[in-house]
CSV table of N, CA and C and ligand atoms in Angstrom, one decimal:
chain,number,residue,atom,x,y,z
R,1,MET,N,10.3,-2.6,-16.6
R,1,MET,CA,9.2,-2.7,-16.9
R,1,MET,C,9.3,-0.6,-17.2
R,2,ASP,N,7.9,-0.6,-18.0
R,2,ASP,CA,8.1,1.2,-18.1
R,2,ASP,C,6.9,1.5,-17.3
R,3,ALA,N,7.1,2.6,-16.8
R,3,ALA,CA,5.8,3.0,-15.6
R,3,ALA,C,4.5,3.4,-16.2
R,4,ILE,N,4.4,3.8,-17.7
R,4,ILE,CA,3.1,3.2,-18.1
R,4,ILE,C,2.4,1.8,-18.2
R,5,THR,N,3.1,1.1,-18.3
R,5,THR,CA,3.1,-0.7,-18.3
R,5,THR,C,3.0,-1.0,-17.3
R,6,ALA,N,3.6,-0.5,-16.0
R,6,ALA,CA,3.1,-0.9,-14.8
R,6,ALA,C,2.1,-0.1,-14.3
R,7,LEU,N,1.6,0.8,-14.6
R,7,LEU,CA,0.5,1.7,-14.0
R,7,LEU,C,-0.9,0.9,-14.7
R,8,LYS,N,-0.4,0.4,-16.0
R,8,LYS,CA,-1.9,-0.2,-16.6
R,8,LYS,C,-2.2,-1.3,-16.2
R,9,THR,N,-0.8,-2.6,-15.9
R,9,THR,CA,-1.1,-3.8,-15.9
R,9,THR,C,-0.8,-4.4,-14.1
R,10,ARG,N,-1.0,-3.2,-13.2
R,10,ARG,CA,-0.8,-3.2,-11.3
R,10,ARG,C,-2.3,-3.9,-11.3
R,11,HIS,N,-2.3,-5.2,-10.1
R,11,HIS,CA,-3.5,-5.2,-9.8
R,11,HIS,C,-3.2,-6.0,-8.7
R,12,SER,N,-4.3,-6.4,-7.8
R,12,SER,CA,-4.2,-6.3,-6.3
R,12,SER,C,-3.9,-7.9,-6.3
R,13,VAL,N,-2.9,-8.5,-5.4
R,13,VAL,CA,-2.8,-9.8,-5.2
R,13,VAL,C,-3.2,-9.8,-3.5
R,14,ARG,N,-3.4,-11.3,-3.4
R,14,ARG,CA,-3.7,-11.2,-2.1
R,14,ARG,C,-3.7,-13.0,-1.9
R,15,ALA,N,-3.0,-13.1,-2.5
R,15,ALA,CA,-2.0,-15.1,-2.6
R,15,ALA,C,-0.9,-15.2,-2.6
R,16,PHE,N,0.2,-15.7,-2.3
R,16,PHE,CA,1.4,-15.3,-2.6
R,16,PHE,C,2.2,-16.4,-2.2
R,17,GLU,N,3.2,-16.9,-2.7
R,17,GLU,CA,4.1,-17.6,-2.9
R,17,GLU,C,5.3,-17.4,-1.7
R,18,THR,N,5.7,-18.5,-0.9
R,18,THR,CA,6.3,-18.3,0.4
R,18,THR,C,8.1,-18.0,-0.1
R,19,ARG,N,8.3,-17.6,-1.5
R,19,ARG,CA,9.8,-17.1,-1.7
R,19,ARG,C,10.1,-15.6,-1.1
R,20,PRO,N,11.3,-15.3,-0.5
R,20,PRO,CA,11.8,-14.3,0.2
R,20,PRO,C,11.6,-13.1,-0.9
R,21,ILE,N,11.3,-12.1,-0.5
R,21,ILE,CA,11.4,-10.7,-1.3
R,21,ILE,C,12.7,-10.3,-1.2
R,22,PRO,N,13.8,-10.3,-1.9
R,22,PRO,CA,15.4,-9.8,-1.4
R,22,PRO,C,14.9,-8.4,-0.6
R,23,LYS,N,16.2,-8.0,0.3
R,23,LYS,CA,15.7,-6.9,1.1
R,23,LYS,C,16.4,-5.4,0.3
R,24,ASP,N,17.3,-5.7,-0.7
R,24,ASP,CA,17.1,-4.6,-1.7
R,24,ASP,C,16.1,-4.3,-2.4
R,25,VAL,N,15.6,-5.2,-2.8
R,25,VAL,CA,13.7,-4.8,-3.7
R,25,VAL,C,13.1,-4.1,-2.7
R,26,LEU,N,12.5,-4.7,-1.2
R,26,LEU,CA,12.0,-4.2,-0.6
R,26,LEU,C,12.5,-2.4,0.0
R,27,GLU,N,13.5,-2.5,0.2
R,27,GLU,CA,14.3,-1.2,0.1
R,27,GLU,C,14.1,0.0,-1.0
R,28,ASP,N,14.0,-0.8,-2.3
R,28,ASP,CA,13.4,0.0,-3.5
R,28,ASP,C,12.3,0.3,-3.6
R,29,ILE,N,11.5,-0.5,-3.0
R,29,ILE,CA,9.9,-0.1,-3.1
R,29,ILE,C,9.9,1.3,-2.0
R,30,VAL,N,10.2,0.9,-1.0
R,30,VAL,CA,9.7,2.2,-0.2
R,30,VAL,C,10.7,3.6,-0.5
R,31,ASP,N,11.8,3.1,-1.3
R,31,ASP,CA,12.4,4.5,-1.6
R,31,ASP,C,11.2,4.8,-2.6
R,32,CYS,N,10.7,4.3,-3.2
R,32,CYS,CA,10.1,4.8,-4.2
R,32,CYS,C,8.6,5.7,-3.7
R,33,GLY,N,8.4,5.0,-2.6
R,33,GLY,CA,6.6,5.5,-1.8
R,33,GLY,C,7.7,6.6,-0.8
R,34,ARG,N,8.7,7.0,-0.5
R,34,ARG,CA,9.3,7.9,0.2
R,34,ARG,C,9.7,9.4,-0.9
R,35,LEU,N,9.5,9.1,-2.2
R,35,LEU,CA,9.4,9.9,-3.5
R,35,LEU,C,8.5,10.6,-4.0
R,36,ALA,N,7.3,9.8,-3.1
R,36,ALA,CA,5.7,10.4,-3.6
R,36,ALA,C,5.1,12.2,-4.0
R,37,ALA,N,4.7,12.3,-4.3
R,37,ALA,CA,4.3,13.9,-4.1
R,37,ALA,C,3.3,14.2,-2.3
R,38,SER,N,3.7,15.0,-2.2
R,38,SER,CA,3.2,15.6,-1.1
R,38,SER,C,2.9,17.0,-0.6
R,39,ALA,N,2.1,16.8,0.5
R,39,ALA,CA,1.7,18.7,0.1
R,39,ALA,C,2.8,19.4,0.5
R,40,ILE,N,3.0,20.4,0.0
R,40,ILE,CA,4.2,21.7,1.0
R,40,ILE,C,5.2,20.8,1.2
R,41,ASN,N,5.1,19.7,0.5
R,41,ASN,CA,6.7,18.8,0.7
R,41,ASN,C,7.0,18.5,2.1
R,42,ILE,N,5.8,18.4,3.1
R,42,ILE,CA,6.3,17.6,4.2
R,42,ILE,C,6.6,16.4,4.3
R,43,GLN,N,6.1,15.7,3.8
R,43,GLN,CA,6.9,14.2,3.8
R,43,GLN,C,6.8,13.5,5.2
R,44,PRO,N,4.9,13.3,6.0
R,44,PRO,CA,5.3,13.1,7.0
R,44,PRO,C,5.1,11.7,7.4
R,45,TRP,N,5.8,10.8,6.1
R,45,TRP,CA,5.5,9.5,6.5
R,45,TRP,C,6.8,8.8,6.9
R,46,GLU,N,6.2,7.9,7.2
R,46,GLU,CA,7.7,6.8,8.3
R,46,GLU,C,7.1,5.4,7.2
R,47,PHE,N,8.0,4.6,6.9
R,47,PHE,CA,7.3,3.0,6.8
R,47,PHE,C,7.9,2.3,7.7
R,48,VAL,N,7.3,1.4,8.1
R,48,VAL,CA,7.8,0.1,8.5
R,48,VAL,C,7.2,-1.0,7.8
R,49,VAL,N,8.6,-1.8,7.7
R,49,VAL,CA,8.6,-3.0,7.0
R,49,VAL,C,9.0,-4.3,7.9
R,50,PHE,N,7.8,-5.5,8.0
R,50,PHE,CA,8.5,-5.9,8.6
R,50,PHE,C,8.1,-7.7,8.0
R,51,THR,N,8.8,-8.5,8.0
R,51,THR,CA,8.6,-9.8,8.0
R,51,THR,C,8.5,-11.1,8.5
R,52,THR,N,8.2,-10.8,9.8
R,52,THR,CA,8.9,-12.0,10.6
R,52,THR,C,7.1,-12.7,10.8
R,53,PRO,N,7.1,-13.8,10.7
R,53,PRO,CA,5.6,-14.4,10.3
R,53,PRO,C,4.8,-14.4,11.6
R,54,GLU,N,5.5,-14.3,12.8
R,54,GLU,CA,4.8,-13.7,14.1
R,54,GLU,C,4.2,-12.2,14.2
R,55,LEU,N,4.8,-11.2,13.5
R,55,LEU,CA,4.5,-10.0,13.4
R,55,LEU,C,3.2,-9.8,12.4
R,56,LEU,N,3.6,-10.5,11.0
R,56,LEU,CA,2.6,-10.5,9.8
R,56,LEU,C,1.4,-11.3,10.7
R,57,ARG,N,1.5,-12.0,11.6
R,57,ARG,CA,0.5,-12.9,12.3
R,57,ARG,C,-0.4,-11.4,13.2
R,58,LYS,N,0.0,-11.3,13.9
R,58,LYS,CA,-0.3,-10.4,14.9
R,58,LYS,C,-0.6,-9.2,14.3
R,59,VAL,N,-0.6,-8.4,12.9
R,59,VAL,CA,-0.8,-7.4,12.5
R,59,VAL,C,-2.5,-8.1,11.9
R,60,ALA,N,-2.0,-9.1,11.3
R,60,ALA,CA,-3.5,-9.4,10.0
R,60,ALA,C,-4.0,-9.8,10.7
R,61,ASP,N,-3.8,-10.2,12.2
R,61,ASP,CA,-5.2,-10.6,12.7
R,61,ASP,C,-6.1,-9.5,13.5
R,62,ALA,N,-5.3,-8.0,13.7
R,62,ALA,CA,-5.8,-7.1,14.1
R,62,ALA,C,-6.8,-6.8,13.0
R,63,THR,N,-6.6,-6.9,12.0
R,63,THR,CA,-7.9,-6.0,10.9
R,63,THR,C,-8.6,-7.0,10.6
R,64,ASP,N,-9.4,-6.4,9.4
R,64,ASP,CA,-10.7,-7.1,9.2
R,64,ASP,C,-10.6,-7.5,7.8
R,65,HIS,N,-9.9,-7.1,7.1
R,65,HIS,CA,-10.2,-7.5,5.5
R,65,HIS,C,-8.6,-8.0,5.2
R,66,GLY,N,-7.7,-7.8,6.3
R,66,GLY,CA,-6.5,-8.2,5.6
R,66,GLY,C,-5.9,-9.3,6.3
R,67,LYS,N,-7.1,-10.1,6.5
R,67,LYS,CA,-6.2,-11.7,7.3
R,67,LYS,C,-5.3,-11.9,6.5
R,68,PHE,N,-5.4,-12.1,5.1
R,68,PHE,CA,-3.9,-12.7,4.0
R,68,PHE,C,-2.6,-12.1,4.7
R,69,ILE,N,-2.4,-11.3,5.7
R,69,ILE,CA,-1.4,-10.3,5.5
R,69,ILE,C,-0.4,-11.6,6.0
R,70,ALA,N,-1.1,-12.4,7.0
R,70,ALA,CA,-0.5,-13.5,7.7
R,70,ALA,C,0.3,-14.3,6.3
R,71,GLN,N,-0.4,-14.6,5.7
R,71,GLN,CA,0.4,-15.3,4.7
R,71,GLN,C,1.6,-14.6,3.5
R,72,ALA,N,1.5,-13.2,3.7
R,72,ALA,CA,2.7,-12.0,3.1
R,72,ALA,C,4.2,-12.6,3.4
R,73,ASN,N,4.9,-12.3,2.5
R,73,ASN,CA,6.0,-12.9,2.9
R,73,ASN,C,6.5,-11.1,3.5
R,74,ALA,N,5.9,-10.2,3.1
R,74,ALA,CA,6.4,-8.7,3.8
R,74,ALA,C,5.6,-8.3,4.4
R,75,CYS,N,5.1,-6.9,4.8
R,75,CYS,CA,4.4,-6.2,4.9
R,75,CYS,C,4.8,-4.6,5.4
R,76,ILE,N,4.4,-3.4,4.8
R,76,ILE,CA,4.9,-2.2,5.1
R,76,ILE,C,3.7,-1.3,5.4
R,77,ALA,N,3.5,-0.6,6.7
R,77,ALA,CA,2.8,0.3,7.0
R,77,ALA,C,3.2,1.6,6.6
R,78,VAL,N,2.3,2.1,6.5
R,78,VAL,CA,2.7,3.1,6.1
R,78,VAL,C,2.0,4.3,7.3
R,79,ILE,N,3.1,4.9,8.0
R,79,ILE,CA,2.3,5.4,9.3
R,79,ILE,C,2.9,6.8,9.0
R,80,THR,N,1.9,8.0,9.5
R,80,THR,CA,2.5,9.2,9.2
R,80,THR,C,2.2,10.2,10.7
R,81,GLN,N,2.9,11.3,10.8
R,81,GLN,CA,2.2,12.6,11.6
R,81,GLN,C,0.9,12.5,10.9
R,82,SER,N,0.0,13.3,11.9
R,82,SER,CA,-0.7,13.8,12.3
R,82,SER,C,-1.0,15.5,11.3
R,83,THR,N,-0.8,15.2,10.3
R,83,THR,CA,-0.6,16.8,9.3
R,83,THR,C,-1.7,16.8,8.3
R,84,LYS,N,-2.2,18.0,8.2
R,84,LYS,CA,-3.4,18.3,7.3
R,84,LYS,C,-3.8,17.2,6.2
R,85,TYR,N,-2.7,17.1,5.8
R,85,TYR,CA,-2.6,16.2,4.1
R,85,TYR,C,-2.3,15.1,4.4
R,86,TYR,N,-2.3,14.2,5.6
R,86,TYR,CA,-1.1,13.3,5.7
R,86,TYR,C,-2.2,12.0,5.4
R,87,LEU,N,-3.4,12.2,5.0
R,87,LEU,CA,-4.0,11.0,4.0
R,87,LEU,C,-4.0,11.0,2.8
R,88,GLU,N,-4.2,11.9,1.9
R,88,GLU,CA,-3.5,12.3,0.8
R,88,GLU,C,-1.8,11.6,0.4
R,89,ASP,N,-1.2,12.4,1.3
R,89,ASP,CA,0.3,12.3,1.4
R,89,ASP,C,0.9,10.8,1.5
R,90,GLY,N,0.3,9.8,2.4
R,90,GLY,CA,0.2,8.9,2.9
R,90,GLY,C,-0.4,8.0,1.9
R,91,SER,N,-1.8,8.4,1.1
R,91,SER,CA,-2.1,7.7,0.1
R,91,SER,C,-1.1,7.6,-1.2
R,92,ALA,N,-0.5,8.7,-1.7
R,92,ALA,CA,0.8,9.1,-2.5
R,92,ALA,C,1.3,8.1,-2.3
R,93,ALA,N,2.2,7.8,-1.2
R,93,ALA,CA,3.2,7.1,-1.2
R,93,ALA,C,3.0,5.7,-1.2
R,94,THR,N,1.5,5.4,-0.8
R,94,THR,CA,1.1,3.8,-0.9
R,94,THR,C,1.0,3.6,-2.7
R,95,GLU,N,0.2,4.0,-3.2
R,95,GLU,CA,0.1,3.8,-4.5
R,95,GLU,C,1.6,3.9,-5.4
R,96,ASN,N,3.0,4.4,-5.3
R,96,ASN,CA,3.6,4.9,-5.5
R,96,ASN,C,4.7,3.2,-5.5
R,97,MET,N,4.3,2.7,-4.2
R,97,MET,CA,5.1,1.5,-3.9
R,97,MET,C,4.3,0.8,-4.2
R,98,LEU,N,2.6,0.4,-4.2
R,98,LEU,CA,1.9,-0.7,-5.4
R,98,LEU,C,2.7,-1.0,-6.6
R,99,VAL,N,3.1,0.3,-7.3
R,99,VAL,CA,3.2,0.4,-8.8
R,99,VAL,C,4.7,0.0,-8.9
R,100,ALA,N,5.8,0.7,-8.0
R,100,ALA,CA,7.1,0.1,-7.6
R,100,ALA,C,7.1,-1.1,-7.7
R,101,ALA,N,6.5,-2.0,-6.7
R,101,ALA,CA,6.7,-3.5,-6.3
R,101,ALA,C,6.2,-4.2,-7.5
R,102,HIS,N,4.9,-4.0,-8.1
R,102,HIS,CA,4.6,-4.7,-9.5
R,102,HIS,C,5.6,-4.7,-10.7
R,103,ALA,N,6.5,-3.5,-10.9
R,103,ALA,CA,7.4,-3.4,-11.3
R,103,ALA,C,8.6,-4.2,-11.3
R,104,HIS,N,8.7,-4.5,-10.1
R,104,HIS,CA,9.5,-5.7,-9.8
R,104,HIS,C,9.2,-7.1,-9.6
R,105,GLY,N,8.0,-7.3,-10.2
R,105,GLY,CA,7.4,-8.5,-10.3
R,105,GLY,C,7.0,-8.7,-8.9
R,106,VAL,N,6.7,-8.2,-7.9
R,106,VAL,CA,6.3,-8.8,-6.9
R,106,VAL,C,4.6,-8.0,-6.5
R,107,GLY,N,3.5,-8.9,-6.1
R,107,GLY,CA,2.5,-8.7,-6.0
R,107,GLY,C,2.3,-7.8,-4.7
R,108,THR,N,1.0,-6.9,-5.0
R,108,THR,CA,0.9,-6.1,-3.6
R,108,THR,C,-0.8,-6.0,-3.5
R,109,CYS,N,-1.2,-5.7,-2.4
R,109,CYS,CA,-2.7,-5.6,-1.6
R,109,CYS,C,-2.7,-4.4,-0.9
R,110,TRP,N,-3.3,-3.1,-1.3
R,110,TRP,CA,-3.4,-2.4,0.1
R,110,TRP,C,-4.5,-3.0,0.5
R,111,VAL,N,-4.3,-2.2,2.0
R,111,VAL,CA,-5.2,-2.9,3.4
R,111,VAL,C,-5.6,-1.8,3.9
R,112,ALA,N,-6.5,-1.5,4.1
R,112,ALA,CA,-6.8,-0.1,4.8
R,112,ALA,C,-6.4,0.1,6.5
R,113,GLY,N,-6.0,1.3,6.2
R,113,GLY,CA,-5.7,1.4,7.8
R,113,GLY,C,-6.3,2.6,8.4
R,114,ASP,N,-6.5,4.2,7.6
R,114,ASP,CA,-7.2,5.1,8.2
R,114,ASP,C,-8.5,4.6,8.2
R,115,LYS,N,-9.4,5.1,9.6
R,115,LYS,CA,-10.7,5.4,9.5
R,115,LYS,C,-11.4,3.7,10.1
R,116,LYS,N,-9.8,2.9,10.1
R,116,LYS,CA,-10.4,1.6,10.5
R,116,LYS,C,-10.5,1.6,12.4
R,117,PRO,N,-11.5,0.9,12.7
R,117,PRO,CA,-11.1,0.8,14.3
R,117,PRO,C,-9.3,-0.1,15.1
R,118,TYR,N,-9.2,-0.8,14.1
R,118,TYR,CA,-8.1,-1.1,14.5
R,118,TYR,C,-6.4,-0.5,14.2
R,119,ALA,N,-6.7,0.7,13.2
R,119,ALA,CA,-5.5,1.5,13.3
R,119,ALA,C,-5.0,1.8,14.7
R,120,PRO,N,-5.4,2.1,15.5
R,120,PRO,CA,-4.4,2.7,16.7
R,120,PRO,C,-3.9,1.3,17.0
R,121,ASP,N,-4.4,0.0,16.9
R,121,ASP,CA,-3.7,-1.3,17.7
R,121,ASP,C,-2.5,-1.7,17.0
R,122,VAL,N,-2.8,-1.6,15.6
R,122,VAL,CA,-1.4,-1.8,14.2
R,122,VAL,C,-0.4,-0.7,15.1
R,123,CYS,N,-0.8,0.4,14.9
R,123,CYS,CA,0.2,1.8,15.5
R,123,CYS,C,1.0,1.0,16.8
R,124,ARG,N,-0.2,0.5,17.5
R,124,ARG,CA,0.6,0.0,19.2
R,124,ARG,C,1.7,-1.2,18.9
R,125,ILE,N,1.2,-1.9,18.2
R,125,ILE,CA,1.9,-3.1,17.8
R,125,ILE,C,3.2,-3.0,17.6
R,126,LEU,N,3.0,-1.7,16.3
R,126,LEU,CA,4.5,-1.9,15.5
R,126,LEU,C,5.6,-0.4,16.1
R,127,GLY,N,4.9,0.0,16.9
R,127,GLY,CA,6.1,1.0,18.2
R,127,GLY,C,5.4,2.1,17.8
R,128,ALA,N,4.7,2.5,17.1
R,128,ALA,CA,4.7,3.9,16.6
R,128,ALA,C,4.6,4.8,17.7
R,129,PRO,N,4.8,6.4,17.5
R,129,PRO,CA,5.2,7.3,18.6
R,129,PRO,C,3.6,7.3,18.8
R,130,GLU,N,2.8,8.1,19.6
R,130,GLU,CA,1.7,8.6,20.1
R,130,GLU,C,1.1,9.7,19.2
R,131,GLY,N,-0.1,9.5,18.9
R,131,GLY,CA,-0.3,10.2,17.7
R,131,GLY,C,-0.3,10.0,15.9
R,132,PHE,N,0.6,9.2,15.8
R,132,PHE,CA,0.9,9.2,14.6
R,132,PHE,C,-0.5,8.2,13.9
R,133,LYS,N,-0.8,8.4,12.6
R,133,LYS,CA,-1.9,7.5,11.9
R,133,LYS,C,-1.5,6.6,11.0
R,134,LEU,N,-2.3,5.4,10.8
R,134,LEU,CA,-1.9,4.1,10.0
R,134,LEU,C,-2.4,5.4,9.3
R,135,VAL,N,-1.9,5.0,7.7
R,135,VAL,CA,-2.5,5.3,6.2
R,135,VAL,C,-2.9,3.9,5.6
R,136,SER,N,-1.8,3.2,5.7
R,136,SER,CA,-2.2,1.6,5.1
R,136,SER,C,-1.6,1.1,5.4
R,137,LEU,N,-1.5,-0.7,5.3
R,137,LEU,CA,-0.9,-1.5,5.1
R,137,LEU,C,-0.5,-2.2,3.5
R,138,VAL,N,0.8,-2.2,3.4
R,138,VAL,CA,0.6,-2.9,2.0
R,138,VAL,C,1.5,-4.5,2.0
R,139,ALA,N,0.4,-5.4,1.9
R,139,ALA,CA,0.9,-6.9,1.9
R,139,ALA,C,1.9,-7.0,0.7
R,140,LEU,N,2.9,-7.7,0.6
R,140,LEU,CA,3.7,-7.9,-0.5
R,140,LEU,C,3.7,-10.0,-0.3
R,141,GLY,N,4.1,-10.1,-1.7
R,141,GLY,CA,4.7,-11.4,-2.1
R,141,GLY,C,4.8,-11.6,-3.6
R,142,TYR,N,5.4,-12.8,-3.7
R,142,TYR,CA,5.5,-12.9,-4.9
R,142,TYR,C,4.4,-13.5,-5.6
R,143,PRO,N,3.5,-13.3,-6.4
R,143,PRO,CA,2.2,-13.4,-6.7
R,143,PRO,C,2.0,-15.1,-6.6
R,144,ALA,N,0.6,-15.4,-6.1
R,144,ALA,CA,0.2,-17.0,-6.6
R,144,ALA,C,-1.1,-16.8,-7.0
R,145,GLU,N,-1.2,-16.1,-7.5
R,145,GLU,CA,-2.6,-15.7,-8.6
R,145,GLU,C,-2.9,-14.5,-9.2
R,146,ASP,N,-3.6,-14.2,-10.5
R,146,ASP,CA,-3.3,-13.0,-11.4
R,146,ASP,C,-4.7,-12.8,-11.1
R,147,PRO,N,-5.6,-12.1,-10.0
R,147,PRO,CA,-6.8,-11.7,-10.6
R,147,PRO,C,-6.7,-10.7,-11.0
R,148,ARG,N,-7.5,-10.3,-11.8
R,148,ARG,CA,-8.3,-8.9,-12.9
R,148,ARG,C,-9.1,-8.6,-12.4
R,149,LYS,N,-9.3,-7.2,-11.9
R,149,LYS,CA,-10.5,-6.6,-11.2
R,149,LYS,C,-11.4,-5.7,-12.8
R,150,PRO,N,-12.4,-6.0,-12.9
R,150,PRO,CA,-13.2,-5.1,-14.1
R,150,PRO,C,-12.9,-3.6,-13.5
R,151,LYS,N,-12.6,-2.4,-14.9
R,151,LYS,CA,-12.4,-1.9,-14.7
R,151,LYS,C,-13.3,-0.3,-15.6
R,152,ARG,N,-13.8,0.3,-14.7
R,152,ARG,CA,-14.7,1.1,-15.7
R,152,ARG,C,-14.0,1.7,-16.9
R,153,PRO,N,-14.6,1.6,-18.5
R,153,PRO,CA,-13.8,2.4,-19.4
R,153,PRO,C,-13.4,3.7,-19.5
R,154,LEU,N,-12.0,3.9,-20.0
R,154,LEU,CA,-11.8,5.6,-20.0
R,154,LEU,C,-13.1,6.1,-20.5
R,155,ALA,N,-13.7,5.8,-21.5
R,155,ALA,CA,-15.0,6.2,-22.1
R,155,ALA,C,-15.8,7.0,-21.6
R,156,ASP,N,-16.0,6.0,-20.1
R,156,ASP,CA,-17.3,6.6,-19.2
R,156,ASP,C,-16.4,7.7,-17.9
R,157,VAL,N,-15.3,7.8,-18.0
R,157,VAL,CA,-14.7,8.4,-16.8
R,157,VAL,C,-14.0,9.9,-17.4
R,158,LEU,N,-13.6,10.0,-18.7
R,158,LEU,CA,-12.8,10.8,-19.2
R,158,LEU,C,-13.5,12.0,-19.9
R,159,HIS,N,-13.8,13.2,-19.1
R,159,HIS,CA,-14.4,14.3,-19.7
R,159,HIS,C,-14.0,15.4,-20.4
R,160,TRP,N,-13.6,16.0,-21.4
R,160,TRP,CA,-12.7,16.9,-22.2
R,160,TRP,C,-13.3,18.6,-21.6
R,161,GLU,N,-13.5,19.1,-20.7
R,161,GLU,CA,-13.1,20.5,-21.0
R,161,GLU,C,-14.3,20.8,-20.0
R,162,ARG,N,-15.5,19.9,-20.0
R,162,ARG,CA,-16.5,20.0,-19.0
R,162,ARG,C,-16.9,18.8,-18.4
R,163,TYR,N,-17.8,18.7,-17.0
R,163,TYR,CA,-18.0,17.1,-17.3
R,163,TYR,C,-19.7,16.6,-18.3
D,201,FMN,C1,-8.0,2.7,0.5
D,201,FMN,C2,-8.1,1.4,0.1
D,201,FMN,C3,-8.4,0.5,1.0
D,201,FMN,C4,-8.3,-1.0,0.7
D,201,FMN,N1,-8.9,-1.9,1.9
D,201,FMN,C5,-8.8,-3.3,1.3
D,201,FMN,C6,-8.4,-4.4,2.2
D,201,FMN,O1,-8.9,-3.7,3.6
D,201,FMN,N2,-8.6,-5.5,2.0
D,201,FMN,C7,-8.5,-5.7,0.9
D,201,FMN,O2,-8.2,-7.0,0.6
D,201,FMN,N3,-8.6,-5.3,-0.1
D,201,FMN,C8,-8.4,-3.9,0.2
D,201,FMN,N4,-8.2,-2.3,-0.9
D,201,FMN,C9,-7.9,-3.1,-2.3
D,201,FMN,C10,-9.3,-3.0,-3.1
D,201,FMN,O3,-9.7,-3.9,-2.9
D,201,FMN,C11,-8.5,-3.2,-4.8
D,201,FMN,O4,-7.4,-2.1,-5.0
D,201,FMN,C12,-10.0,-2.6,-5.5
D,201,FMN,O5,-10.7,-4.2,-5.3
D,201,FMN,C13,-9.6,-2.9,-6.9
D,201,FMN,O6,-8.5,-3.5,-7.4
D,201,FMN,P1,-7.2,-3.8,-7.8
D,201,FMN,O7,-6.3,-3.6,-7.5
D,201,FMN,O8,-6.5,-5.1,-8.4
D,201,FMN,O9,-7.4,-2.6,-9.1
D,201,FMN,C14,-8.1,-1.3,-0.8
D,201,FMN,C15,-8.1,-0.4,-1.5
D,201,FMN,C16,-7.9,1.2,-1.1
D,201,FMN,C17,-7.7,2.0,-2.1
């Protein structure tokens, strides 16, 4: 799948097949995350990939709107040092991984991390060092649904030269 097609057809998936995602595919998804743009190229990120049902359940239970993580095949936590642009950097890495996963035929959903009261709990569960930030959780699995969200039309959001 070319990049433009991947970007234009990605959508969130919250129901997954039980079929496992090969390790090299998960590695490639994280590889695309680590290559994201990063302010001053600090790359403050770490990626914790977890696949065991116990851990998926534990993290799912800690969230409010991420209970479906328990049925995912894998989850990637984007955890960063507390740098000035950690949220922008971690978000860029997260979006890269959503698109990369889609190009591999793997469905994903971004589950909020930063700003959520459960963020420190998830960091603790995953053994992150003190002071690190949970930017996002990415649930992954082969799609068992094909939901499409309405998007604002290009003509509504595109402004040439000035607003
Ligand atoms: C910062 C952020 C946090 C999100 N958190 C959640 C979440 O906690 N639970 C969830 O089900 N979806 C979450 N989403 C996914 C959005 O609901 C989804 O991207 C949006 O509805 C648009 O749908 P699409 O991804 O299919 O384009 C989050 C997305 C972003 C960017």
